[in-house]
Amino acid sequence: VVDCGVVVHADAASAQIEGGILFGLSAALYEQIELIDGAVQNRNFAGYRLARMSDAPEVHVRFLPSQRYPGGLGEASTPAIAPAIANALYRLTGKRHRSLPLKA
């Protein structure tokens, strides 16, 4: 659920939220720069794991009705993803994860 003021273009706003969720999922579970002796090992995107469409969960975006001025969305959905996954892992395993990417 998103509270962003009056939604001007619902499809574009939904796409922005959905993209932010996938971006957060990718950062939380996969993205990592590998260093060996201080040298970066993944020098291009072929060696850098990102979330793929097959990794994407089903997402249902809802906007709160509002009379406030449109405020824009940016990446409003991205910051909540890693903590949500970390809390779910804690509930499952009893172990706190404090670095990314999260590993079970």
Short mmCIF file of N, CA, C and O in Angstrom, two decimals:
data_model
loop_
_atom_site.label_atom_id
_atom_site.label_comp_id
_atom_site.label_asym_id
_atom_site.label_seq_id
_atom_site.Cartn_x
_atom_site.Cartn_y
_atom_site.Cartn_z
N VAL A 1 0.85 -1.17 0.00
CA VAL A 1 0.00 0.00 0.00
C VAL A 1 0.89 1.23 0.00
O VAL A 1 1.87 1.28 0.72
N VAL A 2 0.54 2.19 -0.84
CA VAL A 2 1.36 3.38 -1.00
C VAL A 2 0.52 4.62 -0.73
O VAL A 2 -0.61 4.73 -1.20
N ASP A 3 1.07 5.56 0.02
CA ASP A 3 0.44 6.85 0.27
C ASP A 3 1.32 7.91 -0.37
O ASP A 3 2.34 8.30 0.19
N CYS A 4 0.95 8.35 -1.58
CA CYS A 4 1.79 9.30 -2.31
C CYS A 4 1.03 10.54 -2.76
O CYS A 4 1.46 11.23 -3.66
N GLY A 5 -0.11 10.78 -2.15
CA GLY A 5 -0.93 11.89 -2.61
C GLY A 5 -1.78 11.43 -3.78
O GLY A 5 -1.94 10.24 -4.04
N VAL A 6 -2.33 12.38 -4.52
CA VAL A 6 -3.17 12.05 -5.67
C VAL A 6 -2.31 11.34 -6.72
O VAL A 6 -1.23 11.81 -7.06
N VAL A 7 -2.77 10.21 -7.20
CA VAL A 7 -2.06 9.46 -8.24
C VAL A 7 -2.49 10.01 -9.60
O VAL A 7 -3.66 9.96 -9.95
N VAL A 8 -1.52 10.52 -10.34
CA VAL A 8 -1.82 11.14 -11.63
C VAL A 8 -1.94 10.10 -12.73
O VAL A 8 -2.85 10.15 -13.54
N HIS A 9 -1.05 9.13 -12.75
CA HIS A 9 -1.06 8.09 -13.78
C HIS A 9 -0.87 6.75 -13.08
O HIS A 9 0.25 6.36 -12.75
N ALA A 10 -1.96 6.03 -12.86
CA ALA A 10 -1.94 4.83 -12.03
C ALA A 10 -1.03 3.73 -12.58
O ALA A 10 -0.32 3.07 -11.82
N ASP A 11 -1.03 3.51 -13.88
CA ASP A 11 -0.17 2.46 -14.45
C ASP A 11 1.30 2.78 -14.25
O ASP A 11 2.10 1.91 -13.89
N ALA A 12 1.69 4.03 -14.49
CA ALA A 12 3.09 4.42 -14.30
C ALA A 12 3.48 4.35 -12.83
O ALA A 12 4.58 3.91 -12.49
N ALA A 13 2.58 4.76 -11.94
CA ALA A 13 2.86 4.71 -10.51
C ALA A 13 3.01 3.27 -10.04
O ALA A 13 3.92 2.94 -9.27
N SER A 14 2.14 2.38 -10.50
CA SER A 14 2.25 0.96 -10.15
C SER A 14 3.56 0.37 -10.65
O SER A 14 4.23 -0.38 -9.94
N ALA A 15 3.94 0.70 -11.89
CA ALA A 15 5.19 0.20 -12.45
C ALA A 15 6.38 0.69 -11.64
O ALA A 15 7.35 -0.06 -11.43
N GLN A 16 6.32 1.92 -11.16
CA GLN A 16 7.41 2.47 -10.34
C GLN A 16 7.54 1.68 -9.03
O GLN A 16 8.64 1.32 -8.63
N ILE A 17 6.44 1.38 -8.40
CA ILE A 17 6.47 0.62 -7.15
C ILE A 17 6.93 -0.82 -7.41
O ILE A 17 7.78 -1.35 -6.69
N GLU A 18 6.41 -1.44 -8.44
CA GLU A 18 6.81 -2.82 -8.77
C GLU A 18 8.29 -2.90 -9.08
O GLU A 18 8.99 -3.82 -8.63
N GLY A 19 8.81 -1.95 -9.85
CA GLY A 19 10.23 -1.92 -10.18
C GLY A 19 11.09 -1.73 -8.94
O GLY A 19 12.14 -2.37 -8.79
N GLY A 20 10.64 -0.88 -8.03
CA GLY A 20 11.37 -0.66 -6.78
C GLY A 20 11.42 -1.91 -5.92
O GLY A 20 12.42 -2.20 -5.27
N ILE A 21 10.33 -2.68 -5.93
CA ILE A 21 10.30 -3.93 -5.17
C ILE A 21 11.31 -4.92 -5.75
O ILE A 21 12.08 -5.54 -5.02
N LEU A 22 11.35 -5.06 -7.07
CA LEU A 22 12.30 -5.97 -7.69
C LEU A 22 13.73 -5.50 -7.49
O LEU A 22 14.64 -6.30 -7.26
N PHE A 23 13.96 -4.20 -7.53
CA PHE A 23 15.28 -3.63 -7.28
C PHE A 23 15.73 -3.95 -5.85
O PHE A 23 16.86 -4.37 -5.62
N GLY A 24 14.83 -3.79 -4.88
CA GLY A 24 15.14 -4.12 -3.49
C GLY A 24 15.38 -5.60 -3.28
O GLY A 24 16.27 -6.01 -2.54
N LEU A 25 14.59 -6.43 -3.96
CA LEU A 25 14.77 -7.88 -3.89
C LEU A 25 16.13 -8.28 -4.44
O LEU A 25 16.84 -9.10 -3.85
N SER A 26 16.52 -7.68 -5.54
CA SER A 26 17.81 -7.97 -6.16
C SER A 26 18.95 -7.60 -5.22
O SER A 26 19.88 -8.39 -5.01
N ALA A 27 18.88 -6.42 -4.63
CA ALA A 27 19.93 -5.98 -3.70
C ALA A 27 19.97 -6.86 -2.46
O ALA A 27 21.04 -7.21 -1.96
N ALA A 28 18.81 -7.26 -1.97
CA ALA A 28 18.74 -8.04 -0.74
C ALA A 28 19.26 -9.47 -0.91
O ALA A 28 19.87 -10.02 0.00
N LEU A 29 19.02 -10.06 -2.07
CA LEU A 29 19.31 -11.49 -2.22
C LEU A 29 20.49 -11.83 -3.11
O LEU A 29 21.08 -12.90 -2.97
N TYR A 30 20.86 -10.96 -4.05
CA TYR A 30 21.82 -11.37 -5.06
C TYR A 30 23.02 -10.45 -5.24
O TYR A 30 24.13 -10.94 -5.44
N GLU A 31 22.82 -9.16 -5.26
CA GLU A 31 23.88 -8.24 -5.68
C GLU A 31 25.04 -8.23 -4.70
O GLU A 31 24.85 -8.07 -3.51
N GLN A 32 26.23 -8.41 -5.25
CA GLN A 32 27.43 -8.46 -4.42
C GLN A 32 28.65 -8.20 -5.29
O GLN A 32 28.78 -8.79 -6.37
N ILE A 33 29.53 -7.34 -4.84
CA ILE A 33 30.81 -7.13 -5.50
C ILE A 33 31.80 -8.09 -4.85
O ILE A 33 31.97 -8.08 -3.63
N GLU A 34 32.44 -8.91 -5.65
CA GLU A 34 33.39 -9.89 -5.13
C GLU A 34 34.81 -9.32 -5.23
O GLU A 34 35.23 -8.89 -6.30
N LEU A 35 35.52 -9.34 -4.10
CA LEU A 35 36.89 -8.85 -4.04
C LEU A 35 37.82 -9.99 -3.66
O LEU A 35 37.53 -10.75 -2.74
N ILE A 36 38.95 -10.09 -4.35
CA ILE A 36 40.01 -11.00 -3.96
C ILE A 36 41.30 -10.20 -3.96
O ILE A 36 41.69 -9.61 -4.98
N ASP A 37 41.95 -10.14 -2.80
CA ASP A 37 43.17 -9.34 -2.63
C ASP A 37 42.95 -7.90 -3.07
O ASP A 37 43.82 -7.29 -3.69
N GLY A 38 41.76 -7.36 -2.80
CA GLY A 38 41.45 -5.97 -3.12
C GLY A 38 41.06 -5.72 -4.55
O GLY A 38 40.79 -4.58 -4.92
N ALA A 39 41.04 -6.75 -5.39
CA ALA A 39 40.69 -6.56 -6.80
C ALA A 39 39.25 -7.04 -7.05
O ALA A 39 38.87 -8.12 -6.61
N VAL A 40 38.49 -6.24 -7.77
CA VAL A 40 37.12 -6.60 -8.12
C VAL A 40 37.15 -7.75 -9.11
O VAL A 40 37.85 -7.71 -10.12
N GLN A 41 36.37 -8.80 -8.82
CA GLN A 41 36.35 -9.98 -9.67
C GLN A 41 35.25 -9.93 -10.74
O GLN A 41 35.44 -10.43 -11.84
N ASN A 42 34.13 -9.35 -10.43
CA ASN A 42 33.05 -9.25 -11.41
C ASN A 42 33.17 -7.91 -12.13
O ASN A 42 32.63 -6.93 -11.70
N ARG A 43 33.88 -7.90 -13.23
CA ARG A 43 34.22 -6.67 -13.94
C ARG A 43 33.13 -6.21 -14.91
O ARG A 43 33.23 -5.13 -15.48
N ASN A 44 32.12 -7.04 -15.15
CA ASN A 44 31.02 -6.61 -16.00
C ASN A 44 29.75 -7.33 -15.54
O ASN A 44 29.79 -8.13 -14.61
N PHE A 45 28.65 -7.06 -16.18
CA PHE A 45 27.37 -7.61 -15.72
C PHE A 45 27.25 -9.11 -15.91
O PHE A 45 26.39 -9.74 -15.31
N ALA A 46 28.10 -9.71 -16.71
CA ALA A 46 28.06 -11.16 -16.88
C ALA A 46 28.42 -11.87 -15.57
O ALA A 46 27.95 -12.97 -15.30
N GLY A 47 29.21 -11.21 -14.72
CA GLY A 47 29.61 -11.81 -13.45
C GLY A 47 28.94 -11.18 -12.25
O GLY A 47 29.40 -11.34 -11.12
N TYR A 48 27.88 -10.43 -12.49
CA TYR A 48 27.18 -9.73 -11.41
C TYR A 48 25.73 -10.18 -11.41
O TYR A 48 24.97 -9.88 -12.32
N ARG A 49 25.34 -10.93 -10.40
CA ARG A 49 23.99 -11.51 -10.33
C ARG A 49 22.96 -10.47 -9.98
O ARG A 49 23.10 -9.75 -8.98
N LEU A 50 21.93 -10.36 -10.79
CA LEU A 50 20.77 -9.50 -10.54
C LEU A 50 19.53 -10.37 -10.47
O LEU A 50 19.51 -11.49 -10.99
N ALA A 51 18.49 -9.87 -9.86
CA ALA A 51 17.21 -10.58 -9.86
C ALA A 51 16.69 -10.63 -11.29
O ALA A 51 16.85 -9.68 -12.06
N ARG A 52 16.07 -11.73 -11.62
CA ARG A 52 15.49 -11.91 -12.95
C ARG A 52 13.97 -11.95 -12.83
O ARG A 52 13.44 -12.06 -11.73
N MET A 53 13.30 -11.89 -13.93
CA MET A 53 11.84 -11.94 -13.90
C MET A 53 11.35 -13.21 -13.21
O MET A 53 10.34 -13.19 -12.52
N SER A 54 12.07 -14.31 -13.39
CA SER A 54 11.66 -15.56 -12.73
C SER A 54 11.80 -15.49 -11.21
O SER A 54 11.22 -16.30 -10.50
N ASP A 55 12.56 -14.53 -10.69
CA ASP A 55 12.71 -14.33 -9.25
C ASP A 55 11.62 -13.43 -8.67
O ASP A 55 11.48 -13.33 -7.46
N ALA A 56 10.88 -12.78 -9.55
CA ALA A 56 9.92 -11.77 -9.11
C ALA A 56 8.69 -12.41 -8.47
O ALA A 56 8.08 -13.32 -9.04
N PRO A 57 8.32 -11.92 -7.29
CA PRO A 57 7.09 -12.41 -6.67
C PRO A 57 5.88 -11.75 -7.33
O PRO A 57 6.00 -10.77 -8.06
N GLU A 58 4.72 -12.30 -7.08
CA GLU A 58 3.49 -11.65 -7.53
C GLU A 58 3.28 -10.42 -6.64
O GLU A 58 3.36 -10.51 -5.41
N VAL A 59 3.04 -9.29 -7.25
CA VAL A 59 2.92 -8.03 -6.52
C VAL A 59 1.57 -7.41 -6.80
O VAL A 59 1.13 -7.35 -7.95
N HIS A 60 0.91 -6.94 -5.75
CA HIS A 60 -0.35 -6.23 -5.88
C HIS A 60 -0.17 -4.85 -5.25
O HIS A 60 0.04 -4.75 -4.04
N VAL A 61 -0.21 -3.81 -6.06
CA VAL A 61 0.00 -2.45 -5.58
C VAL A 61 -1.35 -1.78 -5.37
O VAL A 61 -2.23 -1.85 -6.23
N ARG A 62 -1.50 -1.14 -4.24
CA ARG A 62 -2.71 -0.37 -3.94
C ARG A 62 -2.29 1.02 -3.46
O ARG A 62 -1.34 1.15 -2.69
N PHE A 63 -3.01 2.03 -3.90
CA PHE A 63 -2.73 3.40 -3.49
C PHE A 63 -3.83 3.89 -2.57
O PHE A 63 -5.02 3.66 -2.84
N LEU A 64 -3.45 4.53 -1.48
CA LEU A 64 -4.43 5.09 -0.56
C LEU A 64 -5.12 6.28 -1.22
O LEU A 64 -4.45 7.11 -1.84
N PRO A 65 -6.43 6.36 -1.11
CA PRO A 65 -7.12 7.55 -1.62
C PRO A 65 -6.61 8.79 -0.88
O PRO A 65 -6.40 8.74 0.34
N SER A 66 -6.40 9.86 -1.59
CA SER A 66 -5.83 11.05 -0.96
C SER A 66 -6.28 12.30 -1.68
O SER A 66 -6.55 12.28 -2.89
N GLN A 67 -6.34 13.39 -0.96
CA GLN A 67 -6.60 14.71 -1.52
C GLN A 67 -5.33 15.56 -1.50
O GLN A 67 -5.35 16.71 -1.92
N ARG A 68 -4.23 14.97 -1.01
CA ARG A 68 -2.95 15.70 -0.96
C ARG A 68 -2.40 15.89 -2.36
O ARG A 68 -2.71 15.13 -3.27
N TYR A 69 -1.54 16.88 -2.51
CA TYR A 69 -0.90 17.12 -3.80
C TYR A 69 -0.05 15.90 -4.18
O TYR A 69 0.51 15.24 -3.31
N PRO A 70 0.06 15.63 -5.49
CA PRO A 70 0.95 14.54 -5.91
C PRO A 70 2.37 14.84 -5.43
O PRO A 70 2.85 15.96 -5.55
N GLY A 71 3.01 13.83 -4.88
CA GLY A 71 4.34 14.05 -4.32
C GLY A 71 5.44 13.32 -5.06
O GLY A 71 6.61 13.51 -4.78
N GLY A 72 5.09 12.48 -5.99
CA GLY A 72 6.10 11.69 -6.68
C GLY A 72 6.42 10.44 -5.88
O GLY A 72 6.15 10.35 -4.68
N LEU A 73 6.99 9.46 -6.56
CA LEU A 73 7.25 8.18 -5.91
C LEU A 73 8.72 7.87 -5.74
O LEU A 73 9.13 7.32 -4.73
N GLY A 74 9.53 8.16 -6.73
CA GLY A 74 10.92 7.77 -6.66
C GLY A 74 11.01 6.26 -6.46
O GLY A 74 10.29 5.51 -7.10
N GLU A 75 11.86 5.82 -5.58
CA GLU A 75 12.00 4.39 -5.27
C GLU A 75 11.43 4.13 -3.88
O GLU A 75 12.08 3.53 -3.02
N ALA A 76 10.21 4.54 -3.65
CA ALA A 76 9.58 4.45 -2.33
C ALA A 76 9.50 3.02 -1.81
O ALA A 76 9.54 2.80 -0.60
N SER A 77 9.40 2.06 -2.68
CA SER A 77 9.23 0.67 -2.23
C SER A 77 10.55 -0.05 -1.99
O SER A 77 10.57 -1.09 -1.33
N THR A 78 11.66 0.46 -2.46
CA THR A 78 12.94 -0.25 -2.37
C THR A 78 13.45 -0.44 -0.95
O THR A 78 13.85 -1.56 -0.59
N PRO A 79 13.48 0.58 -0.10
CA PRO A 79 14.13 0.43 1.21
C PRO A 79 13.49 -0.59 2.15
O PRO A 79 14.16 -1.11 3.04
N ALA A 80 12.23 -0.92 1.97
CA ALA A 80 11.55 -1.83 2.90
C ALA A 80 11.80 -3.31 2.60
O ALA A 80 11.54 -4.17 3.44
N ILE A 81 12.31 -3.63 1.42
CA ILE A 81 12.41 -5.03 1.00
C ILE A 81 13.43 -5.82 1.80
O ILE A 81 13.12 -6.89 2.34
N ALA A 82 14.67 -5.35 1.89
CA ALA A 82 15.70 -6.10 2.62
C ALA A 82 15.33 -6.32 4.09
O ALA A 82 15.45 -7.45 4.59
N PRO A 83 14.84 -5.30 4.81
CA PRO A 83 14.43 -5.57 6.19
C PRO A 83 13.28 -6.57 6.30
O PRO A 83 13.26 -7.39 7.23
N ALA A 84 12.35 -6.52 5.37
CA ALA A 84 11.23 -7.47 5.40
C ALA A 84 11.73 -8.90 5.20
O ALA A 84 11.31 -9.82 5.90
N ILE A 85 12.64 -9.08 4.24
CA ILE A 85 13.19 -10.42 4.01
C ILE A 85 14.04 -10.86 5.21
O ILE A 85 13.97 -12.02 5.63
N ALA A 86 14.83 -9.95 5.76
CA ALA A 86 15.66 -10.28 6.93
C ALA A 86 14.79 -10.69 8.11
O ALA A 86 15.11 -11.66 8.82
N ASN A 87 13.68 -10.00 8.32
CA ASN A 87 12.77 -10.37 9.41
C ASN A 87 12.12 -11.73 9.16
O ASN A 87 11.93 -12.53 10.08
N ALA A 88 11.77 -12.01 7.89
CA ALA A 88 11.20 -13.31 7.56
C ALA A 88 12.21 -14.42 7.80
O ALA A 88 11.87 -15.48 8.35
N LEU A 89 13.48 -14.19 7.42
CA LEU A 89 14.52 -15.19 7.69
C LEU A 89 14.71 -15.41 9.19
O LEU A 89 14.91 -16.53 9.64
N TYR A 90 14.64 -14.32 9.95
CA TYR A 90 14.76 -14.45 11.41
C TYR A 90 13.62 -15.30 11.97
O TYR A 90 13.84 -16.17 12.82
N ARG A 91 12.41 -15.05 11.49
CA ARG A 91 11.27 -15.85 11.96
C ARG A 91 11.43 -17.32 11.60
O ARG A 91 11.01 -18.20 12.34
N LEU A 92 12.02 -17.60 10.44
CA LEU A 92 12.21 -18.98 10.00
C LEU A 92 13.37 -19.68 10.69
O LEU A 92 13.28 -20.86 11.02
N THR A 93 14.49 -18.94 10.88
CA THR A 93 15.72 -19.58 11.34
C THR A 93 16.12 -19.22 12.77
O THR A 93 16.94 -19.92 13.36
N GLY A 94 15.58 -18.11 13.30
CA GLY A 94 16.00 -17.63 14.62
C GLY A 94 17.34 -16.92 14.59
O GLY A 94 17.87 -16.54 15.63
N LYS A 95 17.90 -16.69 13.40
CA LYS A 95 19.20 -16.04 13.25
C LYS A 95 19.02 -14.69 12.57
O LYS A 95 18.34 -14.60 11.55
N ARG A 96 19.66 -13.65 13.15
CA ARG A 96 19.61 -12.32 12.54
C ARG A 96 20.66 -12.22 11.44
O ARG A 96 21.80 -12.66 11.61
N HIS A 97 20.27 -11.67 10.32
CA HIS A 97 21.18 -11.42 9.21
C HIS A 97 21.39 -9.92 9.13
O HIS A 97 20.42 -9.16 9.03
N ARG A 98 22.64 -9.48 9.13
CA ARG A 98 22.93 -8.06 9.20
C ARG A 98 23.80 -7.55 8.05
O ARG A 98 24.37 -6.48 8.13
N SER A 99 23.93 -8.34 7.00
CA SER A 99 24.68 -7.88 5.83
C SER A 99 24.00 -8.42 4.57
O SER A 99 23.28 -9.40 4.61
N LEU A 100 24.27 -7.71 3.48
CA LEU A 100 23.69 -8.08 2.19
C LEU A 100 24.77 -8.67 1.30
O LEU A 100 25.91 -8.27 1.40
N PRO A 101 24.44 -9.58 0.43
CA PRO A 101 23.13 -10.18 0.24
C PRO A 101 22.77 -11.14 1.37
O PRO A 101 23.65 -11.71 2.00
N LEU A 102 21.49 -11.27 1.62
CA LEU A 102 21.01 -12.15 2.69
C LEU A 102 21.13 -13.61 2.24
O LEU A 102 20.75 -13.95 1.14
N LYS A 103 21.65 -14.42 3.11
CA LYS A 103 21.77 -15.85 2.84
C LYS A 103 21.08 -16.60 3.97
O LYS A 103 21.26 -16.29 5.14
N ALA A 104 20.31 -17.61 3.65
CA ALA A 104 19.54 -18.37 4.65
C ALA A 104 20.44 -19.16 5.57
O ALA A 104 21.53 -19.45 5.38
#
